[in-house]
XYZ file of N, CA and C in Angstrom:
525
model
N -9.908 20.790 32.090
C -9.090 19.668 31.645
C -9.315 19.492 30.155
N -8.200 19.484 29.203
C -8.757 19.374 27.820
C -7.384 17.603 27.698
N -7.635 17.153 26.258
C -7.138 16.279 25.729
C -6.432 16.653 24.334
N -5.043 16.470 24.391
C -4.553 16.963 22.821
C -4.006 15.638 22.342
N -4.261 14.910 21.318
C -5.250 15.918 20.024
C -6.927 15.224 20.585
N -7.826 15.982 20.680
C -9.092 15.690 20.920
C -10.150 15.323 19.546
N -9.532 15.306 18.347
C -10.659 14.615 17.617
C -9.823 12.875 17.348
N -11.045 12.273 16.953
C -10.536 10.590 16.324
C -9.286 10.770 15.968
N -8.467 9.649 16.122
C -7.277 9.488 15.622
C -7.467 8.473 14.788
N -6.517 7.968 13.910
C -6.681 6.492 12.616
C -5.680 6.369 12.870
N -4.840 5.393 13.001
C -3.433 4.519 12.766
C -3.408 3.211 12.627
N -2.073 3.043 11.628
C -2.099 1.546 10.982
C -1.614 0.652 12.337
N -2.235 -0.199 12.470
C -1.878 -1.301 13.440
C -0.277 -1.329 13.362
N 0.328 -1.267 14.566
C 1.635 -1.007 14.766
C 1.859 0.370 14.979
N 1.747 1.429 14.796
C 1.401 2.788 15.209
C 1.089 2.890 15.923
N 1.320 4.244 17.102
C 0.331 4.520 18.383
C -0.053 5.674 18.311
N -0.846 6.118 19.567
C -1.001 7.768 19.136
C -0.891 7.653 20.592
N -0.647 9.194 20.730
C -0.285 9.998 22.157
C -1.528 10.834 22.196
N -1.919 10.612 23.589
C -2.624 11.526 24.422
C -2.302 12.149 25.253
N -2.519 13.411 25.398
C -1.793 14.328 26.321
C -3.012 15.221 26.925
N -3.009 14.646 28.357
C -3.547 15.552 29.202
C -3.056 16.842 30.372
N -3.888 18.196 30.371
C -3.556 19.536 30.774
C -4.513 19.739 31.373
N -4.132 20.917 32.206
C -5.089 21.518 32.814
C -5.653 21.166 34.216
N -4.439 20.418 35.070
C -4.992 19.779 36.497
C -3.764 19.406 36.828
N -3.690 19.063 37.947
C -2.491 18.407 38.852
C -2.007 17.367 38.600
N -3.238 16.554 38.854
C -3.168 14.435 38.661
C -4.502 14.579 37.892
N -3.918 13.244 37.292
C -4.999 12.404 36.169
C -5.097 11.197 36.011
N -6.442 10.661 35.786
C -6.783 9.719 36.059
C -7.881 9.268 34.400
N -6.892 8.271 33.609
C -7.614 7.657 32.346
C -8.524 6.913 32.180
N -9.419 6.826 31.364
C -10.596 5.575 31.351
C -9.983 4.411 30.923
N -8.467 3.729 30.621
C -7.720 3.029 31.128
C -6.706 2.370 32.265
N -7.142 3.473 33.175
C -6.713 3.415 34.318
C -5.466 3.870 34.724
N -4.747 4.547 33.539
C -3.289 4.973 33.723
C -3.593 6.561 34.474
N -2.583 6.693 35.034
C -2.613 7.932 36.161
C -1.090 9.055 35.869
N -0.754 8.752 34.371
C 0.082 9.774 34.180
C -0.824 10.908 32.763
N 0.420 12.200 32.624
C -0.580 12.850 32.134
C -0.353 12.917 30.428
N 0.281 11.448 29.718
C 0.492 11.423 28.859
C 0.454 9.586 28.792
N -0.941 9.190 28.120
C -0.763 8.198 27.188
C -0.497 7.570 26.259
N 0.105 6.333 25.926
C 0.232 5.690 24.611
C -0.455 5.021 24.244
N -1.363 5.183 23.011
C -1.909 4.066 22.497
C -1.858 3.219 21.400
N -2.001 1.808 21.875
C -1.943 1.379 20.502
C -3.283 0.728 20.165
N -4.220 0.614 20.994
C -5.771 0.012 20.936
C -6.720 0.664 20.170
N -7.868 0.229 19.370
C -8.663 0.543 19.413
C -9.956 1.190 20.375
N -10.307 2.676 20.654
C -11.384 2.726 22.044
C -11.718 4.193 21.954
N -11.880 4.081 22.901
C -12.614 5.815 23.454
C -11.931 5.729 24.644
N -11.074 6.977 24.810
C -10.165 7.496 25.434
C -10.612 8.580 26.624
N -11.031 8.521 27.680
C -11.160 9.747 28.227
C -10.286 9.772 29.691
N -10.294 11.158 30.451
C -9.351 11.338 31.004
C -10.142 12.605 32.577
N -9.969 11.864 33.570
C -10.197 13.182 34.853
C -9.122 13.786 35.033
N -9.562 15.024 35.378
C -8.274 15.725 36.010
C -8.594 15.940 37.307
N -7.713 16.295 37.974
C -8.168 16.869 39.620
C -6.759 17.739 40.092
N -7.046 19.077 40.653
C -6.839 20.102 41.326
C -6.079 19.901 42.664
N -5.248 20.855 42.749
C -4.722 20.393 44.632
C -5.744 20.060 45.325
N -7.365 21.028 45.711
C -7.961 20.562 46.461
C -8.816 19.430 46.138
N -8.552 17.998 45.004
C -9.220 17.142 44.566
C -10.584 17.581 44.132
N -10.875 18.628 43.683
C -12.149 18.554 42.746
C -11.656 18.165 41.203
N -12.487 17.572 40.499
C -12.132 16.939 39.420
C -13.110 17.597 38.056
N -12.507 17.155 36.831
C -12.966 17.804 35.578
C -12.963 17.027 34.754
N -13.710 16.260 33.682
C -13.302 15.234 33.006
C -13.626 16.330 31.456
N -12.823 15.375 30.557
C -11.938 15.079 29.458
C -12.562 14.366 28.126
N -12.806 14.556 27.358
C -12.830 13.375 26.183
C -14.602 13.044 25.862
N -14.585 11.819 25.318
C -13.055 10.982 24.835
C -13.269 11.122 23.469
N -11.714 10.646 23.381
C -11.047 11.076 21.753
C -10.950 9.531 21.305
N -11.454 9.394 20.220
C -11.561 7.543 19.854
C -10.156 7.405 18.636
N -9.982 6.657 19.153
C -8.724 5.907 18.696
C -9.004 4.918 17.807
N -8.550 5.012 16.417
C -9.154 3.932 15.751
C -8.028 3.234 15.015
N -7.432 1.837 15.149
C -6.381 1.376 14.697
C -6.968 0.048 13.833
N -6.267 0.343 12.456
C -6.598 -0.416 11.251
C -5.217 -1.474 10.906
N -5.882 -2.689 10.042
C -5.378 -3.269 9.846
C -4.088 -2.668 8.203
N -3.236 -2.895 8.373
C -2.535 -2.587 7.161
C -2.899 -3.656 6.277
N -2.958 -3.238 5.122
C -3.029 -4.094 3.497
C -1.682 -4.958 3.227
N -1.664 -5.801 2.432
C -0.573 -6.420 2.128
C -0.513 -6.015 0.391
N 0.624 -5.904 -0.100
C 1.159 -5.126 -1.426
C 2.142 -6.121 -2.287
N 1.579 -6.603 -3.367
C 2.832 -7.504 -4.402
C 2.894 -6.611 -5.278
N 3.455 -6.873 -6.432
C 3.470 -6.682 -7.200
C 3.630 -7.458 -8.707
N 2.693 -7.701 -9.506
C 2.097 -8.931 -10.760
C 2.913 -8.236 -12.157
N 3.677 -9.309 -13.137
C 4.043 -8.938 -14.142
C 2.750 -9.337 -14.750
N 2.077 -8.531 -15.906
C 1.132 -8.520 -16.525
C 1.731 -9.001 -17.786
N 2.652 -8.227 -18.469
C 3.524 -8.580 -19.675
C 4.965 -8.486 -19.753
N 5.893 -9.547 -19.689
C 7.181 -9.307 -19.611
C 7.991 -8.547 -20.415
N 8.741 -7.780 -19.946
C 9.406 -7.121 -20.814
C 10.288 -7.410 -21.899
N 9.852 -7.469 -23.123
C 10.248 -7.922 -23.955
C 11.831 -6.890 -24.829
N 13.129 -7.858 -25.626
C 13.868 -6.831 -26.157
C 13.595 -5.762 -26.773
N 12.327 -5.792 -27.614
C 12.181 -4.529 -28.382
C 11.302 -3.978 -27.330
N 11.793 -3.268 -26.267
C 10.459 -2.670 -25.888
C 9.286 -2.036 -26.400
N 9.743 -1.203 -27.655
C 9.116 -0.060 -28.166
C 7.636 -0.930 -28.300
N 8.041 -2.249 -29.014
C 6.953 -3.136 -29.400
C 5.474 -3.285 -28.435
N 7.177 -4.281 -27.556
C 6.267 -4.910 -26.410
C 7.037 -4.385 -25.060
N 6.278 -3.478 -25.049
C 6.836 -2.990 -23.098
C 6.206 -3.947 -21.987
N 7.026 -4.047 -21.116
C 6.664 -4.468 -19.844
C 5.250 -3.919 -18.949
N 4.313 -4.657 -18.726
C 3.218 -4.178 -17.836
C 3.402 -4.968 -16.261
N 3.587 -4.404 -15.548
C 3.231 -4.424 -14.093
C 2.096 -3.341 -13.107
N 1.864 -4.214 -12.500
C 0.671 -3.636 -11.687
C 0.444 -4.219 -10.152
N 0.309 -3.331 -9.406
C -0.011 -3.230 -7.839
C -0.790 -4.250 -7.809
N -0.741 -5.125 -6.673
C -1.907 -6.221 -6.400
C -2.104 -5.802 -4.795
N -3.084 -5.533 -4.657
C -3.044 -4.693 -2.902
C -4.221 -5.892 -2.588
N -4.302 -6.357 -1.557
C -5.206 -7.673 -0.526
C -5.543 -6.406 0.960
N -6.707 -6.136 1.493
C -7.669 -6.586 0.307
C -8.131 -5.615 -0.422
N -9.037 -5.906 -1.644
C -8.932 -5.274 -2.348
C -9.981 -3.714 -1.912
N -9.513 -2.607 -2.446
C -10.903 -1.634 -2.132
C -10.631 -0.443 -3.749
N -11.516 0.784 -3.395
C -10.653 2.085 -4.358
C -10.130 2.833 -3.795
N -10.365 2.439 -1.896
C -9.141 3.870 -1.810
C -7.962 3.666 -1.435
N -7.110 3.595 -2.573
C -5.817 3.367 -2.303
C -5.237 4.288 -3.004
N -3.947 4.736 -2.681
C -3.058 5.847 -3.724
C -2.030 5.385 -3.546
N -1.160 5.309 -4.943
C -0.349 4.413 -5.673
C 0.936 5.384 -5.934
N 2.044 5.400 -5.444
C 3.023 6.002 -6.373
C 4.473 4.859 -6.346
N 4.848 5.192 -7.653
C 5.858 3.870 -8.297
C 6.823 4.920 -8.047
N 7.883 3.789 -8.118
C 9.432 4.694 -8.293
C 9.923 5.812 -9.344
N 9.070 5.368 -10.658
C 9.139 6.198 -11.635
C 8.133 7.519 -11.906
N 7.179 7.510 -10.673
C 6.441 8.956 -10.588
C 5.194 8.740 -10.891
N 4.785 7.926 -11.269
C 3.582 7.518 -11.898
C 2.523 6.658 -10.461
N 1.413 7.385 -10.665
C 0.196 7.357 -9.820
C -1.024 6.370 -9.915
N -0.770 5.543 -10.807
C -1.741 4.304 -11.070
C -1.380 3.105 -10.795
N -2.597 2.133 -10.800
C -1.688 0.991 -10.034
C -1.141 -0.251 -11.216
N -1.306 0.330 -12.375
C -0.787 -0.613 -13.574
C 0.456 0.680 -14.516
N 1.458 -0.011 -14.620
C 2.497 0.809 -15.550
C 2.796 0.587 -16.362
N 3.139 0.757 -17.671
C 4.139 0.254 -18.441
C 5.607 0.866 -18.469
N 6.183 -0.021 -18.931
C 7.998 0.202 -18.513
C 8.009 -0.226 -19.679
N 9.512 0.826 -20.496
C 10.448 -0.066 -21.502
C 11.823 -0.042 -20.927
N 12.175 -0.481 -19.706
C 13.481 -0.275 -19.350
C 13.361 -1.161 -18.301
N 14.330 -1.994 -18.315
C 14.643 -3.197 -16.943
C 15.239 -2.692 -15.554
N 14.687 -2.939 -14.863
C 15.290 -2.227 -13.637
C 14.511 -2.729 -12.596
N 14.330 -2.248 -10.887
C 13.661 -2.380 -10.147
C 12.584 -1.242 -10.260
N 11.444 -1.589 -9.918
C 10.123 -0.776 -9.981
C 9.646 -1.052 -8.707
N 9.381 0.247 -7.825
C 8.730 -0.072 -6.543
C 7.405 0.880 -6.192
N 6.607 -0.201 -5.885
C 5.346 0.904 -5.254
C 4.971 0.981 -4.131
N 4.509 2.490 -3.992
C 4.433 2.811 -2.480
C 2.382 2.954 -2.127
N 1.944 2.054 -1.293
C 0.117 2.258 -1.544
C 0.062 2.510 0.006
N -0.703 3.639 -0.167
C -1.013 4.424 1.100
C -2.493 4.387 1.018
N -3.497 3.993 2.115
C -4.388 4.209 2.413
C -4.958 3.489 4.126
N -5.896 4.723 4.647
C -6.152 4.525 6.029
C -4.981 4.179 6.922
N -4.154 5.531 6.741
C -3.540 5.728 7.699
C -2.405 4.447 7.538
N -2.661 3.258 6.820
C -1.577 2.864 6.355
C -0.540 3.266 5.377
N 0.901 2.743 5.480
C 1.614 2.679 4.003
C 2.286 1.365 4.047
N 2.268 1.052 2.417
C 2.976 -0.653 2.690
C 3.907 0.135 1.421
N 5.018 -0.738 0.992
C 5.594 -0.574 -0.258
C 6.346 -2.271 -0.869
N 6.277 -2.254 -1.839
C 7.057 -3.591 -2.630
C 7.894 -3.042 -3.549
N 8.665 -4.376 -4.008
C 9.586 -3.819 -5.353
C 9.573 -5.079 -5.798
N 9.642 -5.116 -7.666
C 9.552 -5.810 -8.379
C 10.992 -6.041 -8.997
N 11.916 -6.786 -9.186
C 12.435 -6.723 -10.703
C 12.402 -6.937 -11.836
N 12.244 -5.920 -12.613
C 11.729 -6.395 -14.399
C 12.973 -6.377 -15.322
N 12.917 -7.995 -16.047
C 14.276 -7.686 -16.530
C 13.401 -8.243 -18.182
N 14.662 -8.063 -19.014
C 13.768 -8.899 -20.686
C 13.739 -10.311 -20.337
N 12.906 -11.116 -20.758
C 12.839 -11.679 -21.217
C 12.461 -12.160 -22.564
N 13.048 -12.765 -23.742
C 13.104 -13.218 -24.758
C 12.357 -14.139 -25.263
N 12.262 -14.863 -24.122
C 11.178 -16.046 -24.356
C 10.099 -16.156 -24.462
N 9.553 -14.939 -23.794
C 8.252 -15.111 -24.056
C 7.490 -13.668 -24.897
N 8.269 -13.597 -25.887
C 8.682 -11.973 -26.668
C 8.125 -12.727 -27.996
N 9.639 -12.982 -28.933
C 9.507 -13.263 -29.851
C 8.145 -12.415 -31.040
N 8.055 -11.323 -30.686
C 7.188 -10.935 -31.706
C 7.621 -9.249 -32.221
N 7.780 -9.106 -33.689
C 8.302 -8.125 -33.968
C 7.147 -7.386 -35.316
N 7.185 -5.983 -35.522
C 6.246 -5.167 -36.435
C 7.460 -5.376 -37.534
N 6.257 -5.167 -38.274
C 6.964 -5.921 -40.416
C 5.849 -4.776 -40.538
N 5.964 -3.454 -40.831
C 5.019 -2.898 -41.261
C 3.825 -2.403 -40.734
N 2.524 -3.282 -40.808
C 1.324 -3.310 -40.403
C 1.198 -4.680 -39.292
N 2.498 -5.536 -39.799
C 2.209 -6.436 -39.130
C 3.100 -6.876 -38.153
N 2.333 -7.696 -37.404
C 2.844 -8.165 -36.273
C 3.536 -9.679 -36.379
N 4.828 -10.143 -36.415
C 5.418 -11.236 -36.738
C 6.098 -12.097 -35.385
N 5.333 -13.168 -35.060
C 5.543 -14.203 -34.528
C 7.160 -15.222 -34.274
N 7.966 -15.118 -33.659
C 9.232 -16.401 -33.975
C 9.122 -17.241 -33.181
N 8.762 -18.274 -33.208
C 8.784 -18.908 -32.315
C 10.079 -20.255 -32.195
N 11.196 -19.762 -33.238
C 11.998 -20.569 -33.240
C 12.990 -21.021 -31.935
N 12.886 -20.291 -30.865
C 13.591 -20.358 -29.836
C 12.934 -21.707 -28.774
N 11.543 -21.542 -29.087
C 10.983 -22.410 -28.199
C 11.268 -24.235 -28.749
N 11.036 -25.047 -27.344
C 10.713 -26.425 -27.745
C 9.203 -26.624 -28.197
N 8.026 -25.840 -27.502
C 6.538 -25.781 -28.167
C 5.851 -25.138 -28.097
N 4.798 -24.479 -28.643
C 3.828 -23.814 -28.638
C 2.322 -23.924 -29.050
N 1.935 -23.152 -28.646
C 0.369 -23.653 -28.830
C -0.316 -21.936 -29.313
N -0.730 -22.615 -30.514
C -1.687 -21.109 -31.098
C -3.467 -20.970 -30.352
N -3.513 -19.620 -30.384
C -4.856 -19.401 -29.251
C -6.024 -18.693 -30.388
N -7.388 -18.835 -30.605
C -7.677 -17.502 -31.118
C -9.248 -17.179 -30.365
N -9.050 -16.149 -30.418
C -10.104 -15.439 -29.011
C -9.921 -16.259 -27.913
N -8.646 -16.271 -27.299
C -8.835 -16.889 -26.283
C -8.948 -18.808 -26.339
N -9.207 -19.089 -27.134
C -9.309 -20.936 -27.272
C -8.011 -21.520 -28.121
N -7.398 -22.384 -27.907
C -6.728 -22.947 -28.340
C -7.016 -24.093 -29.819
């Protein structure tokens, strides 16, 4: 009597995996199911008897089933995309709950990290795969102006803040 697939399985909660038992007549699961193909969606250890026309029996397993919770995926404007992009490009970045390092990141635009910069308005979507999960989000990044207002004079960096009703100057951080 064997079990296919016989090593651990991982799947994201909502996923199942199939067990498929061979090699005997009737079968009998350490869930109690008596056909020769299970579904699972539990966390466990899986094993399986078989038995022969003349009821001698052979056991099976078990193959552990391990079902994970999926992550939840936003996505955070870091810096809005401003008109001059060249200046000031747009930063967005993956916010994955909860947090870990093994996650792998790919955006709509090809790029493999979980922070981007963009100079172009559009939708940006990321796809984060890890443990057998995948989640994906999408952002829309469009200009905003308002909170831009800053243009290169050279060496320097020039401030307008004529658009606004107020502002408040910061330096290292303090107002």
């Amino acid at each position: 009597v064997a079990i296919t697939p016989s090593s651990t399985q991982t799947k994201c909660q909502g996923d199942s995996v199939i067990l498929v038992a061979s090699g005997a007549n009737t079968y009998k699961w350490s869930n109690g199911a008596t056909t020769s193909t299970i579904i699972v969606k539990n966390s466990g250890s899986y094993s399986v008897t078989g038995y022969n026309a003349t009821m001698d029996s052979a056991m099976a397993g078990p193959v552990s089933v391990v079902i994970v919770q999926p992550h939840t995926v936003g996505i955070v404007r870091v810096h809005d995309l401003c008109p001059d992009s060249i200046i000031n490009p747009g930063v967005i970045q993956a916010s994955v709950n909860p947090g870990g390092p093994a996650y792998n990141y790919l955006w709509s635009n090809g790029s493999t990290a979980q922070t981007i910069t963009v100079s172009n308005p559009g939708t940006y979507t990321v796809t984060v795969t890890s443990n057998a999960c995948t989640v994906t989000a999408s952002q829309l990044l469009t200009k905003n102006p308002l909170n831009c207002n800053v243009t290169q004079s050279g060496s320097l960096f020039v401030a307008d803040f004529s658009s606004a009703n107020s502002y408040q100057w910061y330096l290292n951080g303090s107002p």
